[in-house]
XYZ file of N, CA and C in Angstrom:
192
model
N -74.048 -27.613 -85.293
C -73.018 -28.081 -84.419
C -73.651 -28.939 -83.345
N -73.008 -30.039 -83.020
C -73.552 -30.831 -81.899
C -73.271 -30.139 -80.568
N -74.070 -30.451 -79.585
C -73.977 -29.889 -78.278
C -72.910 -30.647 -77.513
N -72.337 -30.044 -76.534
C -71.343 -30.787 -75.679
C -72.110 -31.456 -74.533
N -71.823 -32.672 -74.333
C -72.502 -33.388 -73.234
C -71.888 -33.098 -71.888
N -72.698 -32.962 -70.881
C -72.221 -32.677 -69.499
C -71.850 -34.077 -68.986
N -70.740 -34.087 -68.188
C -70.298 -35.313 -67.518
C -71.239 -35.443 -66.339
N -72.058 -36.516 -66.286
C -73.091 -36.685 -65.276
C -72.481 -36.966 -63.901
N -71.323 -37.570 -63.822
C -70.644 -37.762 -62.511
C -70.252 -36.516 -61.916
N -69.638 -35.604 -62.809
C -69.257 -34.352 -62.271
C -70.466 -33.496 -61.900
N -71.591 -33.657 -62.697
C -72.794 -32.714 -62.398
C -73.381 -33.095 -61.018
N -73.146 -34.322 -60.550
C -73.708 -34.769 -59.233
C -72.837 -34.290 -58.080
N -71.581 -33.916 -58.372
C -70.607 -33.602 -57.337
C -70.306 -32.068 -57.241
N -70.498 -31.356 -58.337
C -70.110 -29.950 -58.365
C -71.218 -29.067 -58.840
N -71.235 -27.821 -58.407
C -72.165 -26.798 -58.836
C -71.311 -25.560 -59.142
N -71.839 -24.772 -60.149
C -71.197 -23.507 -60.436
C -71.904 -22.397 -59.648
N -71.176 -21.439 -59.124
C -71.784 -20.345 -58.397
C -71.954 -19.212 -59.414
N -72.704 -18.133 -59.086
C -73.017 -17.053 -59.894
C -71.693 -16.259 -60.334
N -70.684 -16.333 -59.442
C -69.457 -15.702 -59.751
C -68.518 -16.515 -60.679
N -68.904 -17.782 -60.877
C -68.165 -18.640 -61.736
C -67.162 -19.669 -60.976
N -67.174 -19.558 -59.629
C -66.427 -20.519 -58.918
C -67.163 -21.884 -58.879
N -66.575 -22.919 -58.471
C -67.205 -24.211 -58.369
C -67.245 -24.784 -56.959
N -68.502 -24.959 -56.563
C -68.752 -25.539 -55.225
C -68.620 -27.070 -55.240
N -68.146 -27.578 -54.076
C -68.017 -29.002 -53.991
C -68.215 -29.380 -52.511
N -68.404 -30.688 -52.279
C -68.560 -31.145 -50.931
C -67.214 -31.451 -50.305
N -67.262 -31.793 -49.049
C -65.995 -32.156 -48.272
C -65.854 -33.690 -48.349
N -64.558 -34.089 -48.279
C -64.328 -35.550 -48.086
C -64.471 -35.849 -46.621
N -64.480 -37.112 -46.296
C -64.519 -37.599 -44.875
C -65.805 -37.173 -44.114
N -66.917 -37.077 -44.888
C -68.147 -36.585 -44.246
C -69.255 -37.630 -44.292
N -69.058 -38.789 -44.910
C -70.212 -39.638 -45.241
C -70.531 -40.729 -44.227
N -69.560 -41.327 -43.659
C -69.833 -42.436 -42.698
C -68.612 -42.545 -41.695
N -68.818 -43.425 -40.663
C -67.890 -43.601 -39.535
C -67.598 -42.239 -38.895
N -68.795 -41.564 -38.597
C -68.610 -40.252 -37.951
C -68.436 -40.282 -36.465
N -68.605 -41.487 -35.852
C -68.615 -41.557 -34.381
C -67.180 -41.288 -33.865
N -66.202 -41.718 -34.637
C -64.823 -41.556 -34.068
C -64.226 -40.206 -34.475
N -64.859 -39.475 -35.290
C -64.442 -38.118 -35.638
C -64.816 -37.054 -34.667
N -64.021 -36.096 -34.440
C -64.304 -35.112 -33.363
C -65.417 -34.171 -33.813
N -66.080 -33.602 -32.878
C -67.173 -32.629 -33.173
C -66.635 -31.450 -33.914
N -65.428 -31.039 -33.549
C -64.801 -29.883 -34.216
C -64.551 -30.188 -35.676
N -64.099 -31.413 -36.024
C -63.866 -31.788 -37.364
C -65.133 -31.747 -38.139
N -66.149 -32.406 -37.616
C -67.419 -32.557 -38.337
C -68.094 -31.189 -38.503
N -67.894 -30.303 -37.582
C -68.473 -28.863 -37.699
C -67.725 -28.224 -38.811
N -66.449 -28.369 -38.976
C -65.661 -27.758 -40.033
C -66.102 -28.261 -41.386
N -66.429 -29.470 -41.448
C -66.776 -30.140 -42.680
C -68.148 -29.615 -43.200
N -68.977 -29.036 -42.271
C -70.301 -28.536 -42.673
C -70.131 -27.247 -43.521
N -68.982 -26.549 -43.329
C -68.788 -25.259 -44.012
C -68.769 -25.403 -45.565
N -68.896 -24.310 -46.263
C -68.893 -24.345 -47.695
C -67.519 -24.648 -48.144
N -67.444 -25.281 -49.329
C -66.121 -25.663 -49.884
C -66.089 -25.319 -51.391
N -65.027 -24.701 -51.740
C -64.795 -24.349 -53.213
C -63.586 -25.114 -53.738
N -63.609 -25.399 -55.013
C -62.488 -26.040 -55.620
C -61.323 -25.014 -55.722
N -60.068 -25.594 -55.659
C -58.904 -24.701 -55.837
C -58.852 -24.332 -57.264
N -58.123 -23.164 -57.508
C -58.109 -22.618 -58.832
C -57.432 -23.576 -59.852
N -56.482 -24.356 -59.326
C -55.693 -25.284 -60.252
C -56.611 -26.459 -60.682
N -57.616 -26.790 -59.913
C -58.511 -27.930 -60.336
C -59.734 -27.469 -61.069
N -60.009 -26.211 -61.033
C -61.240 -25.666 -61.598
C -61.368 -25.831 -63.121
N -60.299 -25.604 -63.926
C -60.468 -25.795 -65.380
C -60.863 -27.169 -65.818
N -60.422 -28.125 -65.164
C -60.697 -29.472 -65.598
C -62.203 -29.813 -65.288
N -62.699 -29.360 -64.175
C -64.120 -29.571 -63.801
C -65.037 -28.700 -64.696
N -64.555 -27.494 -64.925
C -65.345 -26.635 -65.738
C -65.573 -27.149 -67.204
N -64.559 -27.912 -67.639
C -64.666 -28.571 -68.962
C -65.710 -29.653 -68.968
N -65.862 -30.317 -67.808
C -66.920 -31.322 -67.725
C -68.324 -30.797 -67.508
N -68.448 -29.495 -67.101
C -69.695 -28.858 -66.860
C -69.801 -27.667 -67.821
N -70.084 -27.897 -69.114
C -70.110 -26.788 -70.067
C -71.323 -25.883 -69.868
N -72.395 -26.302 -69.331
C -73.563 -25.481 -69.126
C -73.846 -25.373 -67.688
């Protein structure tokens, strides 16, 4: 049987946790940070998990 290829774009953006959830980064965190409030930027530092409705599609892209 051939192996399933990992989607490399997804592999760079998502990680699986030990419990099976999928970690991801936050949007609005990369540039033009001067006009964003300190409170917003501090909140974007926190951990982020995918919602349950989006997880199956990403899990299919990350078979291993």
